[in-house]
């Protein structure tokens, strides 16, 4: 019989497999979570994410206590709990995506190169390095995220959050695309970022036109 927790397990497992298929989650590296009522469905530690199943998704409370599931939650549990505590997030994705990780090895911030990055909240900060799974890393990510839906982790990977799981996944894919764009452009020369004025102008056009959302037109006879 279906329940909110069962549905969340199924969705989180499917999102992890999708990200693995896209090359953003490799082996056991990375984690995905989703808020369901007052609980959190999160990938278990040590699971191969390309093959993860709903029974390998653990349910925890906001303090990290396991409520349901046979497996210990990801080692990055504190990272997820901190974001849920501080932000109105419905889901979180943490990847070791290749291009996102590469950019975090070099830059202190990923500039806005293309207007498609604007949903991420503008330039993407690079969080200073801290060992994985530590409160220090969780605190540093939380400090970087106000006004942002994404952060890069120096010498580590990337984090995105969003109101929904589908959107958090899309933001992870978008961030990896933007980092790939930066890496590709840097092989030619110094990438040219959009100025604040140019970003504002694009945002005005998006608001005015409803860019990026389907529009129904009247049927022609």
C-alpha positions as a LaTeX table, in Angstrom:
\begin{tabular}{lrrr}
\hline
Residue & $x$ (\AA) & $y$ (\AA) & $z$ (\AA) \\
\hline
Unk1 & 0.00 & 0.00 & 0.00 \\
Unk2 & 1.36 & 3.41 & $-0.98$ \\
Unk3 & 2.28 & 6.04 & 1.61 \\
Unk4 & 4.06 & 9.41 & 1.49 \\
Unk5 & 7.27 & 7.78 & 2.78 \\
Unk6 & 7.06 & 4.93 & 0.24 \\
Unk7 & 6.44 & 7.39 & $-2.59$ \\
Unk8 & 9.37 & 9.54 & $-1.44$ \\
Unk9 & 11.68 & 6.50 & $-1.38$ \\
Unk10 & 10.67 & 5.65 & $-4.93$ \\
Unk11 & 11.19 & 9.21 & $-6.15$ \\
Unk12 & 14.58 & 9.66 & $-4.47$ \\
Unk13 & 15.85 & 6.35 & $-5.85$ \\
Unk14 & 14.65 & 7.27 & $-9.36$ \\
Unk15 & 16.31 & 10.71 & $-9.13$ \\
Unk16 & 19.62 & 9.15 & $-8.03$ \\
Unk17 & 19.54 & 6.69 & $-10.93$ \\
Unk18 & 18.77 & 9.52 & $-13.37$ \\
Unk19 & 21.71 & 11.57 & $-12.11$ \\
Unk20 & 23.99 & 8.53 & $-12.28$ \\
Unk21 & 22.91 & 7.87 & $-15.86$ \\
Unk22 & 23.76 & 11.50 & $-16.68$ \\
Unk23 & 27.25 & 11.01 & $-15.18$ \\
Unk24 & 26.77 & 13.30 & $-12.18$ \\
Unk25 & 26.76 & 10.52 & $-9.57$ \\
Unk26 & 29.57 & 7.99 & $-9.89$ \\
Unk27 & 29.70 & 4.74 & $-7.91$ \\
Unk28 & 28.77 & 5.46 & $-4.31$ \\
Unk29 & 29.79 & 9.14 & $-4.51$ \\
Unk30 & 26.94 & 11.60 & $-4.04$ \\
Unk31 & 23.57 & 11.71 & $-2.33$ \\
Unk32 & 19.97 & 12.80 & $-2.83$ \\
Unk33 & 17.22 & 13.66 & $-0.36$ \\
Unk34 & 13.61 & 14.83 & $-0.30$ \\
Unk35 & 11.49 & 16.34 & 2.44 \\
Unk36 & 8.23 & 14.49 & 3.09 \\
Unk37 & 5.97 & 16.06 & 5.71 \\
Unk38 & 8.23 & 16.44 & 8.77 \\
Unk39 & 10.63 & 13.70 & 7.70 \\
Unk40 & 13.44 & 13.35 & 5.14 \\
Unk41 & 13.99 & 10.51 & 2.65 \\
Unk42 & 17.72 & 10.23 & 1.90 \\
Unk43 & 20.05 & 7.85 & 0.09 \\
Unk44 & 21.86 & 5.31 & 2.26 \\
Unk45 & 25.62 & 5.34 & 2.66 \\
Unk46 & 27.72 & 3.02 & 0.52 \\
Unk47 & 25.03 & 2.33 & $-2.08$ \\
Unk48 & 25.83 & 2.21 & $-5.80$ \\
Unk49 & 23.64 & 5.06 & $-6.94$ \\
Unk50 & 23.17 & 3.83 & $-10.50$ \\
Unk51 & 21.46 & 0.73 & $-9.10$ \\
Unk52 & 19.85 & 2.13 & $-5.96$ \\
Unk53 & 16.41 & 0.82 & $-5.02$ \\
Unk54 & 13.68 & 2.32 & $-2.82$ \\
Unk55 & 14.59 & 0.03 & 0.09 \\
Unk56 & 18.05 & 1.66 & 0.10 \\
Unk57 & 16.47 & 5.02 & 0.92 \\
Unk58 & 16.39 & 5.80 & 4.64 \\
Unk59 & 13.81 & 7.96 & 6.41 \\
Unk60 & 15.15 & 10.28 & 9.14 \\
Unk61 & 13.65 & 12.99 & 11.30 \\
Unk62 & 14.93 & 16.62 & 11.24 \\
Unk63 & 17.55 & 15.71 & 13.85 \\
Unk64 & 18.91 & 12.80 & 11.80 \\
Unk65 & 17.40 & 9.98 & 13.84 \\
Unk66 & 16.49 & 7.02 & 11.65 \\
Unk67 & 12.73 & 6.52 & 11.62 \\
Unk68 & 12.54 & 3.84 & 8.96 \\
Unk69 & 14.95 & 1.85 & 6.82 \\
Unk70 & 17.52 & $-0.92$ & 7.15 \\
Unk71 & 20.57 & 1.13 & 6.12 \\
Unk72 & 22.52 & 4.00 & 7.69 \\
Unk73 & 21.97 & 7.32 & 5.91 \\
Unk74 & 24.64 & 9.01 & 3.79 \\
Unk75 & 27.74 & 10.38 & 5.49 \\
Unk76 & 26.63 & 13.83 & 4.29 \\
Unk77 & 23.51 & 13.73 & 6.45 \\
Unk78 & 24.58 & 16.88 & 8.36 \\
Unk79 & 24.89 & 18.77 & 5.09 \\
Unk80 & 21.31 & 17.92 & 4.12 \\
Unk81 & 19.86 & 18.56 & 7.57 \\
Unk82 & 21.54 & 21.96 & 7.76 \\
Unk83 & 20.08 & 23.10 & 4.45 \\
Unk84 & 16.60 & 21.89 & 5.41 \\
Unk85 & 16.92 & 23.72 & 8.73 \\
Unk86 & 17.95 & 27.05 & 7.20 \\
Unk87 & 16.10 & 27.10 & 3.87 \\
Unk88 & 12.67 & 26.29 & 2.51 \\
Unk89 & 14.05 & 23.37 & 0.52 \\
Unk90 & 11.95 & 20.44 & $-0.62$ \\
Unk91 & 14.88 & 18.42 & $-1.97$ \\
Unk92 & 18.69 & 18.42 & $-2.11$ \\
Unk93 & 21.19 & 16.93 & $-4.56$ \\
Unk94 & 24.90 & 16.54 & $-3.82$ \\
Unk95 & 27.10 & 15.32 & $-6.67$ \\
Unk96 & 30.75 & 14.78 & $-7.55$ \\
Unk97 & 29.96 & 15.78 & $-11.13$ \\
Unk98 & 33.19 & 16.04 & $-13.17$ \\
Unk99 & 32.94 & 19.56 & $-14.58$ \\
Unk100 & 31.42 & 21.01 & $-11.41$ \\
Unk101 & 34.24 & 19.48 & $-9.41$ \\
Unk102 & 36.82 & 20.76 & $-11.93$ \\
Unk103 & 35.57 & 24.34 & $-11.66$ \\
Unk104 & 35.67 & 24.08 & $-7.86$ \\
Unk105 & 39.37 & 23.22 & $-8.13$ \\
Unk106 & 40.18 & 26.54 & $-9.80$ \\
Unk107 & 37.63 & 29.30 & $-9.19$ \\
Unk108 & 36.32 & 31.00 & $-6.06$ \\
Unk109 & 33.03 & 31.66 & $-7.86$ \\
Unk110 & 31.42 & 30.50 & $-11.10$ \\
Unk111 & 30.28 & 33.66 & $-12.90$ \\
Unk112 & 27.06 & 33.94 & $-14.86$ \\
Unk113 & 28.12 & 33.19 & $-18.43$ \\
Unk114 & 24.64 & 32.48 & $-19.80$ \\
Unk115 & 21.19 & 33.66 & $-18.83$ \\
Unk116 & 20.09 & 30.08 & $-18.24$ \\
Unk117 & 22.13 & 30.20 & $-15.02$ \\
Unk118 & 19.86 & 32.87 & $-13.53$ \\
Unk119 & 17.47 & 30.37 & $-11.86$ \\
Unk120 & 20.42 & 29.27 & $-9.70$ \\
Unk121 & 20.43 & 32.73 & $-8.14$ \\
Unk122 & 23.33 & 34.37 & $-9.98$ \\
Unk123 & 27.03 & 33.54 & $-9.62$ \\
Unk124 & 27.63 & 30.21 & $-7.89$ \\
Unk125 & 29.93 & 30.44 & $-4.85$ \\
Unk126 & 32.72 & 27.95 & $-4.23$ \\
Unk127 & 32.73 & 26.83 & $-0.60$ \\
Unk128 & 36.20 & 26.46 & 0.98 \\
Unk129 & 37.37 & 22.90 & 1.44 \\
Unk130 & 36.35 & 20.93 & 4.52 \\
Unk131 & 36.43 & 17.13 & 4.90 \\
Unk132 & 33.25 & 15.38 & 3.82 \\
Unk133 & 30.59 & 14.63 & 6.40 \\
Unk134 & 31.83 & 17.22 & 8.88 \\
Unk135 & 29.82 & 19.94 & 10.64 \\
Unk136 & 32.35 & 22.43 & 9.27 \\
Unk137 & 31.42 & 21.54 & 5.70 \\
Unk138 & 27.71 & 21.67 & 6.49 \\
Unk139 & 28.10 & 25.11 & 8.11 \\
Unk140 & 30.17 & 26.46 & 5.21 \\
Unk141 & 27.56 & 25.36 & 2.65 \\
Unk142 & 24.74 & 26.91 & 4.66 \\
Unk143 & 26.69 & 30.19 & 4.84 \\
Unk144 & 27.11 & 30.23 & 1.05 \\
Unk145 & 23.51 & 29.50 & 0.07 \\
Unk146 & 21.40 & 32.56 & 1.05 \\
Unk147 & 19.91 & 33.81 & $-2.22$ \\
Unk148 & 21.38 & 30.82 & $-4.09$ \\
Unk149 & 20.08 & 27.41 & $-5.14$ \\
Unk150 & 23.55 & 25.99 & $-5.84$ \\
Unk151 & 27.07 & 25.94 & $-4.44$ \\
Unk152 & 30.32 & 24.34 & $-5.55$ \\
Unk153 & 32.47 & 22.64 & $-2.93$ \\
Unk154 & 36.22 & 23.19 & $-3.34$ \\
Unk155 & 38.03 & 19.96 & $-4.25$ \\
Unk156 & 34.82 & 18.02 & $-3.70$ \\
Unk157 & 31.67 & 18.53 & $-5.80$ \\
Unk158 & 28.42 & 20.46 & $-5.89$ \\
Unk159 & 25.13 & 20.96 & $-4.05$ \\
Unk160 & 21.76 & 22.13 & $-5.32$ \\
Unk161 & 18.45 & 22.54 & $-3.55$ \\
Unk162 & 14.96 & 23.44 & $-4.71$ \\
Unk163 & 11.31 & 23.31 & $-3.65$ \\
Unk164 & 10.83 & 20.02 & $-5.51$ \\
Unk165 & 12.99 & 16.98 & $-6.23$ \\
Unk166 & 12.61 & 17.33 & $-10.01$ \\
Unk167 & 13.79 & 20.94 & $-9.78$ \\
Unk168 & 16.77 & 20.08 & $-7.57$ \\
Unk169 & 17.80 & 17.47 & $-10.16$ \\
Unk170 & 17.37 & 19.97 & $-12.99$ \\
Unk171 & 19.48 & 22.51 & $-11.09$ \\
Unk172 & 22.25 & 19.92 & $-10.68$ \\
Unk173 & 22.16 & 19.23 & $-14.40$ \\
Unk174 & 22.08 & 22.96 & $-15.15$ \\
Unk175 & 25.06 & 23.62 & $-12.89$ \\
Unk176 & 27.07 & 20.87 & $-14.56$ \\
Unk177 & 26.17 & 22.34 & $-17.98$ \\
Unk178 & 27.28 & 25.81 & $-16.86$ \\
Unk179 & 30.56 & 24.44 & $-15.51$ \\
Unk180 & 31.14 & 22.54 & $-18.77$ \\
Unk181 & 30.49 & 25.79 & $-20.64$ \\
Unk182 & 33.08 & 27.57 & $-18.51$ \\
Unk183 & 35.69 & 24.83 & $-18.97$ \\
Unk184 & 35.13 & 24.75 & $-22.74$ \\
Unk185 & 35.31 & 28.53 & $-23.07$ \\
Unk186 & 38.46 & 28.70 & $-20.94$ \\
Unk187 & 40.28 & 26.54 & $-23.49$ \\
Unk188 & 39.81 & 29.38 & $-25.99$ \\
Unk189 & 40.39 & 32.36 & $-23.73$ \\
Unk190 & 39.02 & 34.13 & $-20.66$ \\
Unk191 & 35.26 & 33.49 & $-20.43$ \\
Unk192 & 33.22 & 36.70 & $-20.60$ \\
Unk193 & 30.61 & 36.92 & $-17.84$ \\
Unk194 & 27.30 & 38.75 & $-18.08$ \\
Unk195 & 27.34 & 42.04 & $-16.16$ \\
Unk196 & 24.80 & 42.73 & $-13.43$ \\
Unk197 & 23.00 & 45.09 & $-15.80$ \\
Unk198 & 22.84 & 42.44 & $-18.52$ \\
Unk199 & 21.50 & 39.89 & $-16.04$ \\
Unk200 & 18.81 & 42.34 & $-14.91$ \\
Unk201 & 17.83 & 43.04 & $-18.52$ \\
Unk202 & 17.42 & 39.32 & $-19.20$ \\
Unk203 & 15.43 & 38.83 & $-15.99$ \\
Unk204 & 13.08 & 41.62 & $-17.11$ \\
Unk205 & 12.52 & 39.88 & $-20.45$ \\
Unk206 & 11.85 & 36.56 & $-18.69$ \\
Unk207 & 9.26 & 38.19 & $-16.40$ \\
Unk208 & 7.63 & 40.03 & $-19.30$ \\
Unk209 & 7.42 & 37.07 & $-21.69$ \\
Unk210 & 7.09 & 34.11 & $-19.33$ \\
Unk211 & 10.12 & 32.56 & $-21.00$ \\
Unk212 & 10.64 & 28.90 & $-20.19$ \\
Unk213 & 7.01 & 28.03 & $-19.51$ \\
Unk214 & 4.55 & 26.41 & $-21.97$ \\
Unk215 & 2.00 & 28.74 & $-23.55$ \\
Unk216 & $-1.33$ & 27.62 & $-24.96$ \\
Unk217 & $-2.41$ & 29.30 & $-28.17$ \\
Unk218 & $-5.90$ & 29.39 & $-29.58$ \\
Unk219 & $-6.64$ & 26.65 & $-32.08$ \\
Unk220 & $-6.78$ & 27.97 & $-35.62$ \\
Unk221 & $-9.76$ & 27.02 & $-37.77$ \\
\hline
\end{tabular}
